[in-house]
PDB file of C-alpha atoms in Angstrom:
ATOM      1  CA  MET A   1     104.000  98.421 114.519  1.00  0.00           C
ATOM      2  CA  SER A   2     101.171 100.807 113.754  1.00  0.00           C
ATOM      3  CA  PRO A   3     101.277 102.786 110.523  1.00  0.00           C
ATOM      4  CA  ALA A   4     102.438 106.371 110.650  1.00  0.00           C
ATOM      5  CA  THR A   5      99.717 108.987 110.630  1.00  0.00           C
ATOM      6  CA  SER A   6      99.448 111.689 108.003  1.00  0.00           C
ATOM      7  CA  THR A   7     100.548 114.214 110.635  1.00  0.00           C
ATOM      8  CA  GLU A   8     103.738 112.235 111.338  1.00  0.00           C
ATOM      9  CA  ILE A   9     104.405 111.820 107.619  1.00  0.00           C
ATOM     10  CA  ALA A  10     103.844 115.553 107.047  1.00  0.00           C
ATOM     11  CA  GLY A  11     106.432 116.303 109.735  1.00  0.00           C
ATOM     12  CA  GLN A  12     108.941 113.968 108.117  1.00  0.00           C
ATOM     13  CA  ILE A  13     108.413 115.570 104.695  1.00  0.00           C
ATOM     14  CA  GLU A  14     108.838 119.035 106.243  1.00  0.00           C
ATOM     15  CA  ASP A  15     112.035 117.908 107.989  1.00  0.00           C
ATOM     16  CA  LEU A  16     113.421 116.401 104.796  1.00  0.00           C
ATOM     17  CA  TYR A  17     112.730 119.464 102.648  1.00  0.00           C
ATOM     18  CA  GLY A  18     113.142 122.088 105.390  1.00  0.00           C
ATOM     19  CA  ALA A  19     109.872 123.924 104.735  1.00  0.00           C
ATOM     20  CA  PRO A  20     106.211 123.801 105.806  1.00  0.00           C
ATOM     21  CA  LEU A  21     103.977 121.428 103.870  1.00  0.00           C
ATOM     22  CA  ALA A  22     101.834 124.270 102.476  1.00  0.00           C
ATOM     23  CA  SER A  23     104.819 125.990 100.858  1.00  0.00           C
ATOM     24  CA  LEU A  24     106.166 122.659  99.604  1.00  0.00           C
ATOM     25  CA  ASP A  25     102.803 122.009  97.968  1.00  0.00           C
ATOM     26  CA  VAL A  26     102.949 125.373  96.174  1.00  0.00           C
ATOM     27  CA  HIS A  27     106.569 124.740  95.167  1.00  0.00           C
ATOM     28  CA  ALA A  28     105.759 121.256  93.838  1.00  0.00           C
ATOM     29  CA  LYS A  29     102.982 122.663  91.631  1.00  0.00           C
ATOM     30  CA  GLU A  30     105.463 125.080  90.031  1.00  0.00           C
ATOM     31  CA  GLN A  31     108.022 122.352  89.255  1.00  0.00           C
ATOM     32  CA  PRO A  32     108.000 119.357  86.934  1.00  0.00           C
ATOM     33  CA  PRO A  33     106.849 116.159  88.655  1.00  0.00           C
ATOM     34  CA  GLY A  34     109.497 114.677  90.903  1.00  0.00           C
ATOM     35  CA  MET A  35     110.029 113.050  94.277  1.00  0.00           C
ATOM     36  CA  LEU A  36     108.430 115.944  96.179  1.00  0.00           C
ATOM     37  CA  SER A  37     105.283 115.695  94.067  1.00  0.00           C
ATOM     38  CA  ALA A  38     105.161 111.956  94.642  1.00  0.00           C
ATOM     39  CA  LEU A  39     105.566 112.331  98.408  1.00  0.00           C
ATOM     40  CA  LEU A  40     102.912 115.025  98.587  1.00  0.00           C
ATOM     41  CA  GLY A  41     100.521 112.881  96.539  1.00  0.00           C
ATOM     42  CA  MET A  42     101.092 109.915  98.836  1.00  0.00           C
ATOM     43  CA  HIS A  43     100.540 112.157 101.863  1.00  0.00           C
ATOM     44  CA  HIS A  44      97.296 113.478 100.371  1.00  0.00           C
ATOM     45  CA  THR A  45      96.018 109.944  99.772  1.00  0.00           C
ATOM     46  CA  LEU A  46      96.984 108.959 103.318  1.00  0.00           C
ATOM     47  CA  ALA A  47      95.191 111.973 104.815  1.00  0.00           C
ATOM     48  CA  LEU A  48      92.089 111.264 102.692  1.00  0.00           C
ATOM     49  CA  ALA A  49      92.049 107.638 103.861  1.00  0.00           C
ATOM     50  CA  GLU A  50      92.253 108.788 107.491  1.00  0.00           C
ATOM     51  CA  ARG A  51      89.312 111.159 107.017  1.00  0.00           C
ATOM     52  CA  THR A  52      87.349 108.396 105.297  1.00  0.00           C
ATOM     53  CA  ILE A  53      88.047 106.047 108.210  1.00  0.00           C
ATOM     54  CA  THR A  54      86.699 108.632 110.642  1.00  0.00           C
ATOM     55  CA  VAL A  55      83.517 109.210 108.606  1.00  0.00           C
ATOM     56  CA  HIS A  56      82.705 105.524 108.153  1.00  0.00           C
ATOM     57  CA  ARG A  57      83.589 104.625 111.740  1.00  0.00           C
ATOM     58  CA  GLU A  58      81.208 107.307 113.015  1.00  0.00           C
ATOM     59  CA  ARG A  59      78.472 106.251 110.596  1.00  0.00           C
ATOM     60  CA  LEU A  60      78.872 102.596 111.557  1.00  0.00           C
ATOM     61  CA  ALA A  61      78.619 103.547 115.241  1.00  0.00           C
ATOM     62  CA  GLN A  62      75.362 105.379 114.468  1.00  0.00           C
ATOM     63  CA  LEU A  63      73.950 102.421 112.565  1.00  0.00           C
ATOM     64  CA  VAL A  64      74.702  99.846 115.268  1.00  0.00           C
ATOM     65  CA  HIS A  65      73.920 102.056 118.259  1.00  0.00           C
ATOM     66  CA  PRO A  66      72.944  99.823 121.221  1.00  0.00           C
ATOM     67  CA  GLU A  67      69.636 101.637 121.761  1.00  0.00           C
ATOM     68  CA  GLY A  68      68.582 101.387 118.123  1.00  0.00           C
ATOM     69  CA  GLU A  69      67.213  98.504 116.154  1.00  0.00           C
ATOM     70  CA  ILE A  70      68.720  97.256 112.952  1.00  0.00           C
ATOM     71  CA  SER A  71      66.008  96.584 110.401  1.00  0.00           C
ATOM     72  CA  ALA A  72      66.462  94.493 107.287  1.00  0.00           C
ATOM     73  CA  PHE A  73      66.796  97.729 105.342  1.00  0.00           C
ATOM     74  CA  GLU A  74      69.643  98.972 107.566  1.00  0.00           C
ATOM     75  CA  VAL A  75      71.603  95.714 107.362  1.00  0.00           C
ATOM     76  CA  SER A  76      72.742  96.542 103.821  1.00  0.00           C
ATOM     77  CA  HIS A  77      73.900  99.966 105.044  1.00  0.00           C
ATOM     78  CA  VAL A  78      75.836  98.380 107.919  1.00  0.00           C
ATOM     79  CA  LEU A  79      77.537  95.955 105.554  1.00  0.00           C
ATOM     80  CA  ASP A  80      78.346  98.680 103.012  1.00  0.00           C
ATOM     81  CA  CYS A  81      79.737 100.965 105.694  1.00  0.00           C
ATOM     82  CA  ALA A  82      81.861  98.153 107.155  1.00  0.00           C
ATOM     83  CA  ARG A  83      83.203  97.321 103.681  1.00  0.00           C
ATOM     84  CA  ARG A  84      84.098 100.942 102.997  1.00  0.00           C
ATOM     85  CA  LEU A  85      85.745 101.217 106.399  1.00  0.00           C
ATOM     86  CA  ALA A  86      87.847  98.125 105.694  1.00  0.00           C
ATOM     87  CA  GLU A  87      88.879  99.520 102.296  1.00  0.00           C
ATOM     88  CA  ALA A  88      89.907 102.855 103.835  1.00  0.00           C
ATOM     89  CA  VAL A  89      91.968 101.081 106.503  1.00  0.00           C
ATOM     90  CA  ALA A  90      93.718  99.019 103.812  1.00  0.00           C
ATOM     91  CA  VAL A  91      94.506 102.167 101.792  1.00  0.00           C
ATOM     92  CA  ARG A  92      95.759 103.971 104.896  1.00  0.00           C
ATOM     93  CA  ASP A  93      98.011 101.103 105.938  1.00  0.00           C
ATOM     94  CA  THR A  94      99.424 100.643 102.445  1.00  0.00           C
ATOM     95  CA  GLN A  95     100.060 104.342 101.889  1.00  0.00           C
ATOM     96  CA  ALA A  96     101.582 104.841 105.330  1.00  0.00           C
ATOM     97  CA  THR A  97     103.940 101.898 104.847  1.00  0.00           C
ATOM     98  CA  SER A  98     104.934 102.998 101.342  1.00  0.00           C
ATOM     99  CA  VAL A  99     105.539 106.654 102.119  1.00  0.00           C
ATOM    100  CA  ALA A 100     107.435 105.785 105.309  1.00  0.00           C
ATOM    101  CA  ALA A 101     109.727 103.466 103.335  1.00  0.00           C
ATOM    102  CA  VAL A 102     110.353 106.136 100.696  1.00  0.00           C
ATOM    103  CA  LEU A 103     111.064 108.778 103.336  1.00  0.00           C
ATOM    104  CA  GLN A 104     113.434 106.449 105.149  1.00  0.00           C
ATOM    105  CA  SER A 105     115.363 105.855 101.920  1.00  0.00           C
ATOM    106  CA  LEU A 106     115.587 109.614 101.321  1.00  0.00           C
ATOM    107  CA  GLY A 107     116.782 110.513 104.813  1.00  0.00           C
ATOM    108  CA  ARG A 108     119.674 112.858 105.053  1.00  0.00           C
ATOM    109  CA  ALA A 109     122.980 111.071 105.357  1.00  0.00           C
ATOM    110  CA  VAL A 110     124.772 111.450 108.667  1.00  0.00           C
ATOM    111  CA  ALA A 111     128.346 112.712 108.400  1.00  0.00           C
ATOM    112  CA  PRO A 112     130.943 110.068 109.293  1.00  0.00           C
ATOM    113  CA  GLN A 113     132.468 110.367 112.765  1.00  0.00           C
ATOM    114  CA  THR A 114     136.067 110.062 111.588  1.00  0.00           C
ATOM    115  CA  SER A 115     137.440 111.850 108.603  1.00  0.00           C
ATOM    116  CA  PRO A 116     138.991 109.610 105.978  1.00  0.00           C
ATOM    117  CA  ALA A 117     142.650 109.948 105.056  1.00  0.00           C
ATOM    118  CA  PRO A 118     143.212 112.562 102.358  1.00  0.00           C
ATOM    119  CA  ALA A 119     143.218 111.132  98.891  1.00  0.00           C
ATOM    120  CA  THR A 120     146.596 111.087  97.217  1.00  0.00           C
ATOM    121  CA  ALA A 121     147.063 111.663  93.556  1.00  0.00           C
ATOM    122  CA  PRO A 122     148.085 108.564  91.652  1.00  0.00           C
ATOM    123  CA  ALA A 123     151.741 108.359  90.679  1.00  0.00           C
ATOM    124  CA  PRO A 124     152.373 109.441  87.096  1.00  0.00           C
ATOM    125  CA  VAL A 125     152.814 106.614  84.629  1.00  0.00           C
ATOM    126  CA  PRO A 126     156.271 106.762  83.021  1.00  0.00           C
ATOM    127  CA  ALA A 127     156.427 107.029  79.254  1.00  0.00           C
ATOM    128  CA  PRO A 128     157.360 103.799  77.511  1.00  0.00           C
ATOM    129  CA  VAL A 129     161.043 103.470  76.772  1.00  0.00           C
ATOM    130  CA  PRO A 130     161.708 103.056  73.066  1.00  0.00           C
ATOM    131  CA  THR A 131     163.280  99.746  72.253  1.00  0.00           C
ATOM    132  CA  ALA A 132     165.864  99.131  69.542  1.00  0.00           C
ATOM    133  CA  SER A 133     163.287  97.638  67.204  1.00  0.00           C
ATOM    134  CA  THR A 134     160.919 100.671  67.443  1.00  0.00           C
ATOM    135  CA  ALA A 135     163.830 103.106  67.131  1.00  0.00           C
ATOM    136  CA  LEU A 136     165.046 101.433  63.903  1.00  0.00           C
ATOM    137  CA  SER A 137     161.595 101.378  62.332  1.00  0.00           C
ATOM    138  CA  ARG A 138     161.319 105.148  62.435  1.00  0.00           C
TER     139      ARG A 138
END
């Protein structure tokens, strides 16, 4: 299973809260920290990781272009770029898994198909009957 993208996560957050992400972001900034703020923060981190992956993947492709030569100087750049790419992928995968799990736990509950029987009020508890010993002690 591939991790959800930031676009998919954004859609799920919008569905859950019933508003576009931009307005949710404004709303979250006006409120005390809560679940919406946490979800938006996770989404931001996920989107940043995706952009970082794109940048480092493109840079790595430039560095190891088949028509170019890799000098000793460029080897350190290739290794650094590959390391940063791996870190961004790990962040993306972790964030996507975490935010998807949180969103799944927050999903709107589906109404039951059958309506339960109406609740009945409990029968009143009768008052205790005074016994001869309690009646005499009064």
